[in-house]
Short mmCIF file of C-alpha atoms in Angstrom, two decimals:
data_model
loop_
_atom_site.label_atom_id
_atom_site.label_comp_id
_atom_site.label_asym_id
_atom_site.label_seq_id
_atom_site.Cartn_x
_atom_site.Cartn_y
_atom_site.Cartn_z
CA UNK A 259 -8.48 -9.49 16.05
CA UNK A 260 -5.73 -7.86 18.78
CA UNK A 261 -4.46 -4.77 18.23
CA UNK A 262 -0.40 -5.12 18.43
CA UNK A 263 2.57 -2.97 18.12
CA UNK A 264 6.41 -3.83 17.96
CA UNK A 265 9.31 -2.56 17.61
CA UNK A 266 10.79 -1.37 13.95
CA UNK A 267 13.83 -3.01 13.33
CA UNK A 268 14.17 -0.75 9.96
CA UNK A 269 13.79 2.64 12.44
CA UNK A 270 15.38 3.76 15.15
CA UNK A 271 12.97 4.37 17.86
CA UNK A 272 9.77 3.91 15.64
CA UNK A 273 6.82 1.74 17.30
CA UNK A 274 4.59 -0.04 14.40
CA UNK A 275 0.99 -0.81 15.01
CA UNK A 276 -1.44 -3.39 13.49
CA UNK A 277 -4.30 -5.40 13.60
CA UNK A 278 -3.68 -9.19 13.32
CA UNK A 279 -7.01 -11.27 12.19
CA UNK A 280 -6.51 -14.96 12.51
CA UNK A 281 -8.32 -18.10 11.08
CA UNK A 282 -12.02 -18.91 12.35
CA UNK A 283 -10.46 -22.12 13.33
CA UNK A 284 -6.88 -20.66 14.96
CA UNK A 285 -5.00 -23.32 16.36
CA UNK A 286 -2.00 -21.94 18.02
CA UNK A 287 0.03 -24.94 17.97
CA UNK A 288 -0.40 -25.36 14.17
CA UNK A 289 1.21 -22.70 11.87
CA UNK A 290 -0.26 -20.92 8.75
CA UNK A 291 0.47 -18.91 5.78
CA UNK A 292 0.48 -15.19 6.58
CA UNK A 293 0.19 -12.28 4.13
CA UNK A 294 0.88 -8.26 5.08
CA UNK A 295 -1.33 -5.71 3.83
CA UNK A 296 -0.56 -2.38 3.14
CA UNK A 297 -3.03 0.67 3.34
CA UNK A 298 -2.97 3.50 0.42
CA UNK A 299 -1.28 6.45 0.65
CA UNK A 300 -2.58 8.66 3.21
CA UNK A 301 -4.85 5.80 5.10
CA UNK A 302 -4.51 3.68 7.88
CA UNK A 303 -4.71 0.04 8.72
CA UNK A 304 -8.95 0.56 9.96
CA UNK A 305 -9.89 1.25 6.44
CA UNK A 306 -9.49 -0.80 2.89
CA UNK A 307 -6.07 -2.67 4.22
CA UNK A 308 -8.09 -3.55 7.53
CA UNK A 309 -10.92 -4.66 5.12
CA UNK A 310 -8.96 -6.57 2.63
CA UNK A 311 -6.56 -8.41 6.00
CA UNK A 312 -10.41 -9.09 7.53
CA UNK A 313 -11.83 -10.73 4.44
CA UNK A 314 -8.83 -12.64 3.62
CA UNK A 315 -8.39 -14.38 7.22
CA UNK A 316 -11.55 -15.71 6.52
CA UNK A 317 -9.81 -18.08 4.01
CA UNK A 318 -7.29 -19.95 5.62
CA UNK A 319 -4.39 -16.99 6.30
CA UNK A 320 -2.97 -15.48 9.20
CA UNK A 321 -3.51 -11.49 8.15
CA UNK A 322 -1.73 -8.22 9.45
CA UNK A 323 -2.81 -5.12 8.64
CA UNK A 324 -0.42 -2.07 9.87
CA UNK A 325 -0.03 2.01 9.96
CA UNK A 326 3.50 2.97 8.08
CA UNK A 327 5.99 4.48 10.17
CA UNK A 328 4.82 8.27 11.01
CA UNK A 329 1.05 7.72 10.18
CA UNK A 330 -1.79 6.29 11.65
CA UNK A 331 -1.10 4.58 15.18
CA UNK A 332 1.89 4.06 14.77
CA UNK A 333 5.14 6.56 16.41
CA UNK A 334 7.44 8.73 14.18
CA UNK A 335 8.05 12.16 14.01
CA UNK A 336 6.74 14.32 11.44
CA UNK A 337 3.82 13.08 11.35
CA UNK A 338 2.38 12.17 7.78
CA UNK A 339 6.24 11.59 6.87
CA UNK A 340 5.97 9.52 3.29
CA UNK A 341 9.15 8.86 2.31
CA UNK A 342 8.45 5.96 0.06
CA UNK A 343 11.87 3.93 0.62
CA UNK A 344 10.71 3.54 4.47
CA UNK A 345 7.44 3.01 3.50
CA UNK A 346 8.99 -0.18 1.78
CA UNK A 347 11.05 -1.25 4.33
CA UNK A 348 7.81 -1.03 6.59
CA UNK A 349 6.52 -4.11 4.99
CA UNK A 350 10.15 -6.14 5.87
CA UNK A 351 9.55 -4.83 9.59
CA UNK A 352 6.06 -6.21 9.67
CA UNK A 353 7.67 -9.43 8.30
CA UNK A 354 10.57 -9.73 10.84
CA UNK A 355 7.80 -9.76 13.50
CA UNK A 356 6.23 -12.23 11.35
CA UNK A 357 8.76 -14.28 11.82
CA UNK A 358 9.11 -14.72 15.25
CA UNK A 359 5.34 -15.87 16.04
CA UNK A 360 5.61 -19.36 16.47
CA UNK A 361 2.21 -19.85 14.63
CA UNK A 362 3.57 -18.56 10.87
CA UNK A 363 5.21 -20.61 9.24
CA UNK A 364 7.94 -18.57 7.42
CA UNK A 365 8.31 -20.42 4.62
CA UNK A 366 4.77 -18.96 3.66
CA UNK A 367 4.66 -15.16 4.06
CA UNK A 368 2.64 -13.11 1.09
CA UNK A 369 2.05 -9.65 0.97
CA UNK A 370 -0.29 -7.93 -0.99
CA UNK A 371 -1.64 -3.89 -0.79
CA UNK A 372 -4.00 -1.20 -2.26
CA UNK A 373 -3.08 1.73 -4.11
CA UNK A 374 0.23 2.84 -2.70
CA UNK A 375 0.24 0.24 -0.91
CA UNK A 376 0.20 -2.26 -3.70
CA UNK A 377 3.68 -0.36 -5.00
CA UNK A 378 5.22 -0.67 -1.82
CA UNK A 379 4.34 -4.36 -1.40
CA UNK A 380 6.11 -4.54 -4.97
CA UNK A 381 9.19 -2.81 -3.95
CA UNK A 382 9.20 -5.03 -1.13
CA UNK A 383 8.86 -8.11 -2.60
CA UNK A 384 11.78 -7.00 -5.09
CA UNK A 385 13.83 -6.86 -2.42
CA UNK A 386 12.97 -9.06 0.39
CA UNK A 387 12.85 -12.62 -0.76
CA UNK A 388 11.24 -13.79 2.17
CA UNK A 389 7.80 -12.58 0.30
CA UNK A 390 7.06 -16.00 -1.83
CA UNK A 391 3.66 -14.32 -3.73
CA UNK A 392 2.49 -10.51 -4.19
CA UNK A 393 -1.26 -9.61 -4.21
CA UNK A 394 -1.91 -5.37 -6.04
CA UNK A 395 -5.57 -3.90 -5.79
CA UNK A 396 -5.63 -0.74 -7.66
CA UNK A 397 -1.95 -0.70 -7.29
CA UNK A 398 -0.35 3.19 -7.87
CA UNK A 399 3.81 3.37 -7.85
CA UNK A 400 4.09 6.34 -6.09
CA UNK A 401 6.42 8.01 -8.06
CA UNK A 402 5.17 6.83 -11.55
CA UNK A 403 1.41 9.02 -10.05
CA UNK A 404 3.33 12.17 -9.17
CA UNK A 405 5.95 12.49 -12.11
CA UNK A 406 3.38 10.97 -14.87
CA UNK A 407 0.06 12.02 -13.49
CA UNK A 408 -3.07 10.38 -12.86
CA UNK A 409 -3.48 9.39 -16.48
CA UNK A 410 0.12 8.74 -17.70
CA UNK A 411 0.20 11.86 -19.32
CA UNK A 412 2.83 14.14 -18.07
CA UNK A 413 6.79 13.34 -18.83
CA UNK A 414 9.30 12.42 -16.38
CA UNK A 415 10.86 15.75 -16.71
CA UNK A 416 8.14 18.26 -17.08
CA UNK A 417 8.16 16.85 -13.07
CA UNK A 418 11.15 18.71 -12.19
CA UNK A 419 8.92 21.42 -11.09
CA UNK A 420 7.98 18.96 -7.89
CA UNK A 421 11.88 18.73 -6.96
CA UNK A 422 12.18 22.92 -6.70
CA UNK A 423 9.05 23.09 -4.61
CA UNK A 424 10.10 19.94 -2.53
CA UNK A 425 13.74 21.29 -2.13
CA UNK A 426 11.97 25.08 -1.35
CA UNK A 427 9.84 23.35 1.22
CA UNK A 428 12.75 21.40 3.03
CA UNK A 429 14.49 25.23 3.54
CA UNK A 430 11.37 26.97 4.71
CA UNK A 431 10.56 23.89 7.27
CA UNK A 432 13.72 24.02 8.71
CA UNK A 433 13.43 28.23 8.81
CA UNK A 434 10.03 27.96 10.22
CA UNK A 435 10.31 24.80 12.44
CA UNK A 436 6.62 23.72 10.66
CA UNK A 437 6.28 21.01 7.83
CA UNK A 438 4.53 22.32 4.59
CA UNK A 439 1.92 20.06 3.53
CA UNK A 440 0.49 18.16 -0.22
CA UNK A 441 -2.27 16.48 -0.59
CA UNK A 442 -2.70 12.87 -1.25
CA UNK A 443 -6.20 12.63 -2.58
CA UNK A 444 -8.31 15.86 -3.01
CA UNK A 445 -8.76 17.53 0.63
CA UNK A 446 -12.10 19.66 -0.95
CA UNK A 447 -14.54 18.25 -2.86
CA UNK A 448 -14.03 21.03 -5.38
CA UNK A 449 -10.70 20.39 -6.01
CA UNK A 450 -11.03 17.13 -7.51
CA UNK A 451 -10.41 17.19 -11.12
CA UNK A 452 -12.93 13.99 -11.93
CA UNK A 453 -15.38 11.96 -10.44
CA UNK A 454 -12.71 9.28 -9.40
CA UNK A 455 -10.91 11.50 -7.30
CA UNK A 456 -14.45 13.03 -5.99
CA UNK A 457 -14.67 9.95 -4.97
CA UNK A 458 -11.12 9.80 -3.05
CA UNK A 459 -12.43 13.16 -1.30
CA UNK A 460 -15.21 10.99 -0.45
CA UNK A 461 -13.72 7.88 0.90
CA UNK A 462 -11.19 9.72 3.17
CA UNK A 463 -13.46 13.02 4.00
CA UNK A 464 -16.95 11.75 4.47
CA UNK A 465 -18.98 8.89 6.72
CA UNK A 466 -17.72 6.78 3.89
CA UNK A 467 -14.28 5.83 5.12
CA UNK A 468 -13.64 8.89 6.99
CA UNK A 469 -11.00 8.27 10.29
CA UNK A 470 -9.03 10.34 12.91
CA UNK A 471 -5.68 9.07 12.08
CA UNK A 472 -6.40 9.54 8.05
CA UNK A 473 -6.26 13.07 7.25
CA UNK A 474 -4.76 12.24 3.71
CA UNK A 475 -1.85 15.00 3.42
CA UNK A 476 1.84 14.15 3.16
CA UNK A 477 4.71 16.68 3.85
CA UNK A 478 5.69 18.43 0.93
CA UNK A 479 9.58 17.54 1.93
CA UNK A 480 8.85 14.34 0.61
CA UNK A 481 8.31 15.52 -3.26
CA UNK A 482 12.35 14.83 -3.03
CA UNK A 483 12.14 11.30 -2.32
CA UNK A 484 8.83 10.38 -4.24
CA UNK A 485 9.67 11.86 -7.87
CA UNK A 486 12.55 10.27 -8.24
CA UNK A 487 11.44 6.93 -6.61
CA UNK A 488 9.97 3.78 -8.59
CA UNK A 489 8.40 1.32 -7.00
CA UNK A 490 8.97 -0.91 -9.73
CA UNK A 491 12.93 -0.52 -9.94
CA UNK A 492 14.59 -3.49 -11.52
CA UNK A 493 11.24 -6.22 -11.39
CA UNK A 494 12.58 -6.88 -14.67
CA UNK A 495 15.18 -8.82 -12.61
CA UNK A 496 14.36 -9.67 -9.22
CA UNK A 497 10.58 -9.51 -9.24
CA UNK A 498 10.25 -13.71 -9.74
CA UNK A 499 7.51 -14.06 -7.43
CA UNK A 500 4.38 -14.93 -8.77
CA UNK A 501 2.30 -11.69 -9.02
CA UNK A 502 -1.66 -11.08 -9.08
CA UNK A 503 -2.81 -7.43 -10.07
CA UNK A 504 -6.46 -6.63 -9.52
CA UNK A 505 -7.63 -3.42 -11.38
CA UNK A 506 -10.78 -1.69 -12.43
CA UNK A 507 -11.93 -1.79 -16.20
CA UNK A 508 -12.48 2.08 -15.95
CA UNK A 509 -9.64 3.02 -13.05
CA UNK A 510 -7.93 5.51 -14.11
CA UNK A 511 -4.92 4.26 -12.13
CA UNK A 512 -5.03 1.07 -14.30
CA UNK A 513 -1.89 1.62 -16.41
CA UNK A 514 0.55 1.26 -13.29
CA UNK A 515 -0.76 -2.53 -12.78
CA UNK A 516 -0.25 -3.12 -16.64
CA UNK A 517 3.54 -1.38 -16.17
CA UNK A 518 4.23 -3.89 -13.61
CA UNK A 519 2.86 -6.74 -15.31
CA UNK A 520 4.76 -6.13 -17.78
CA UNK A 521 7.63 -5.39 -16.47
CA UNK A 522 8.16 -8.22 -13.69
CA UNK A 523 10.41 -11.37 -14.48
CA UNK A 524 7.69 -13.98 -12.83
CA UNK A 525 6.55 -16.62 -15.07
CA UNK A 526 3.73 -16.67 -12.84
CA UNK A 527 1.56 -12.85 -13.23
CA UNK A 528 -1.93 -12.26 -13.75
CA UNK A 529 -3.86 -9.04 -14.11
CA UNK A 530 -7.18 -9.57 -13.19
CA UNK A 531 -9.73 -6.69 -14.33
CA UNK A 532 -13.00 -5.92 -12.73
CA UNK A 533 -15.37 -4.74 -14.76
CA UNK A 534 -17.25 -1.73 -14.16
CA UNK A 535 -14.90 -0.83 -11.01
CA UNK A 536 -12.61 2.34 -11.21
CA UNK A 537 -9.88 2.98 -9.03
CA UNK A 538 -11.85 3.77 -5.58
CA UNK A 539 -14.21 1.22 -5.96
CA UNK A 540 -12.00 -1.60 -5.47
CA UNK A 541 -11.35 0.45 -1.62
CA UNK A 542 -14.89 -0.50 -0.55
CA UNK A 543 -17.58 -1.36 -2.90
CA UNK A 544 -18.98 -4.86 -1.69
CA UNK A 545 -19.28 -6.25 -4.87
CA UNK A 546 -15.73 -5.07 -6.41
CA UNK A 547 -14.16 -6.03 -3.07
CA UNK A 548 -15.78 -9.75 -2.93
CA UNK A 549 -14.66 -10.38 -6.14
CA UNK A 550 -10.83 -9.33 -5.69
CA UNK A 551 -11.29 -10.69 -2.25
CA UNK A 552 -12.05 -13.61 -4.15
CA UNK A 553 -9.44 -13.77 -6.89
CA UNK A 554 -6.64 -13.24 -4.17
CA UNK A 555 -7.90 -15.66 -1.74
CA UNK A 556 -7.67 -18.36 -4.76
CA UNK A 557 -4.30 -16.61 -5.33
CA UNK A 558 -2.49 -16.98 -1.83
CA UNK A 559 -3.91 -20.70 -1.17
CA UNK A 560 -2.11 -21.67 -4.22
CA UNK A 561 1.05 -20.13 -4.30
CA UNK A 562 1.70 -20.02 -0.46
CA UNK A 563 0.60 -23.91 0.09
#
């Protein structure tokens, strides 16, 4: 389980780090299927993506679990940038240094996230056809969360609110020389508006999950780039991959993995539910996690064979 870091081919300057897990039985002279995870919005790679990569290696695959570009361990200036559209192309640098390890074979490269995560890994497969099968746990599009709400109950424009304070905060950063902040889960336990995102305050803020690099604020600057951004753009077209969604009977985050269900053009897409899990559950919970664990290891043997 090295620690790694390379350069980003996507961004100029920008050093990526990650956590590679391999097989029990690594060979280096053979080569395997690999998949990418991608952490939720505001993590880093030592928490549910680090969990899910772990887990997963222990099937057959060749995992990599890495901080985006600007957070976590890896180098980027702001910090806690999360522009969405680099957040994508993240997952196609972590897949051009896939593809110079003699050991993946990259004919087979999956890539799978949770929460944000899961919508980037969605973008990215849209776009990068080297990604043959996508793997979504609690998946949240990014933009559909922040114009739409947590519940799917705020319209696209009633947003436009977001844009004025984004474009406001862009004009008082560059007056000030300091970077406005927004949260990305509830910072205070009393600000949470229900018990599922408590439970976010929990995971990110407590002994739970809590870590150093993961203070779980993004720059308000990037309201500009994540209103108006959908992780989902045209899967109605290019989204042929097969697809497995894994979602919580009672997350309230579950409508974004029906949207892209729905939406995607693969012949080959499964939601999988979990019952009794909500949307934070799925981040750590042993029993939610075996189970997905389990539903996705079954999911990249077969479609990355």
């Amino acid at each position: 389980m090295p620690n790694i870091t390379f350069p980003n081919l996507n961004c100029h300057g920008i050093t990526m780090a990650a956590v590679i897990h391999f097989p029990a039985d690594f060979d280096e002279s053979r080569t395997y299927p690999a998949v990418v995870v991608s952490h939720p919005g505001g993590g880093v790679k030592e928490q549910a993506a680090g969990l899910y990569a772990q887990k997963l290696a222990a099937s057959g695959l060749i995992t990599i679990a890495f901080d985006r570009s600007y957070q976590g361990a890896s180098t980027g200036e702001p910090r806690q940038l999360e522009n969405p559209f680099v957040s994508t192309e993240d997952i196609s640098a972590v897949i051009d240094y896939l593809t110079t390890l003699p050991y993946v074979d990259a004919d087979r490269i999956g890539a799978m996230g949770v929460c944000a995560g899961a919508g980037y890994s969605a973008n990215a497969a849209i776009n990068d056809r080297r990604i043959k099968a996508l793997g979504m746990v609690s998946a949240v599009n990014i933009g559909q969360m922040f114009r739409n709400g947590w519940e799917n109950n705020v319209a696209d424009a009633d947003a436009t609110g977001y844009l004025e304070f984004g474009s406001s905060a862009r004009t008082g950063d560059a007056a000030s020389g300091e970077y406005s902040m927004i949260p990305l889960a509830p910072l205070k336990e009393e600000d949470a508006p229900n018990e599922e995102l408590r439970e976010a305050w929990e995971y990110y803020h407590t002994e739970r999950a809590a870590h150093p690099n993961a203070p779980g604020f993004a720059l308000a600057r990037n309201l500009n780039q994540i209103i108006t951004y959908d992780a989902y753009h045209k899967a109605e077209a290019f989204l042929t991959q097969p697809v497995l969604a894994v979602a919580g009977s009672v997350a309230g985050s579950k409508w974004m993995s029906d949207d892209l269900i729905q939406r995607a053009a693969s012949q080959d897409k499964t939601l999988h539910i979990i019952d009794g899990a909500n949307h934070m559950s799925l981040y750590d919970v042993p029993q939610y996690v075996n189970e997905a664990v389990a539903e996705l290891a079954t999911f990249f043997a077969r479609t990355l064979k």
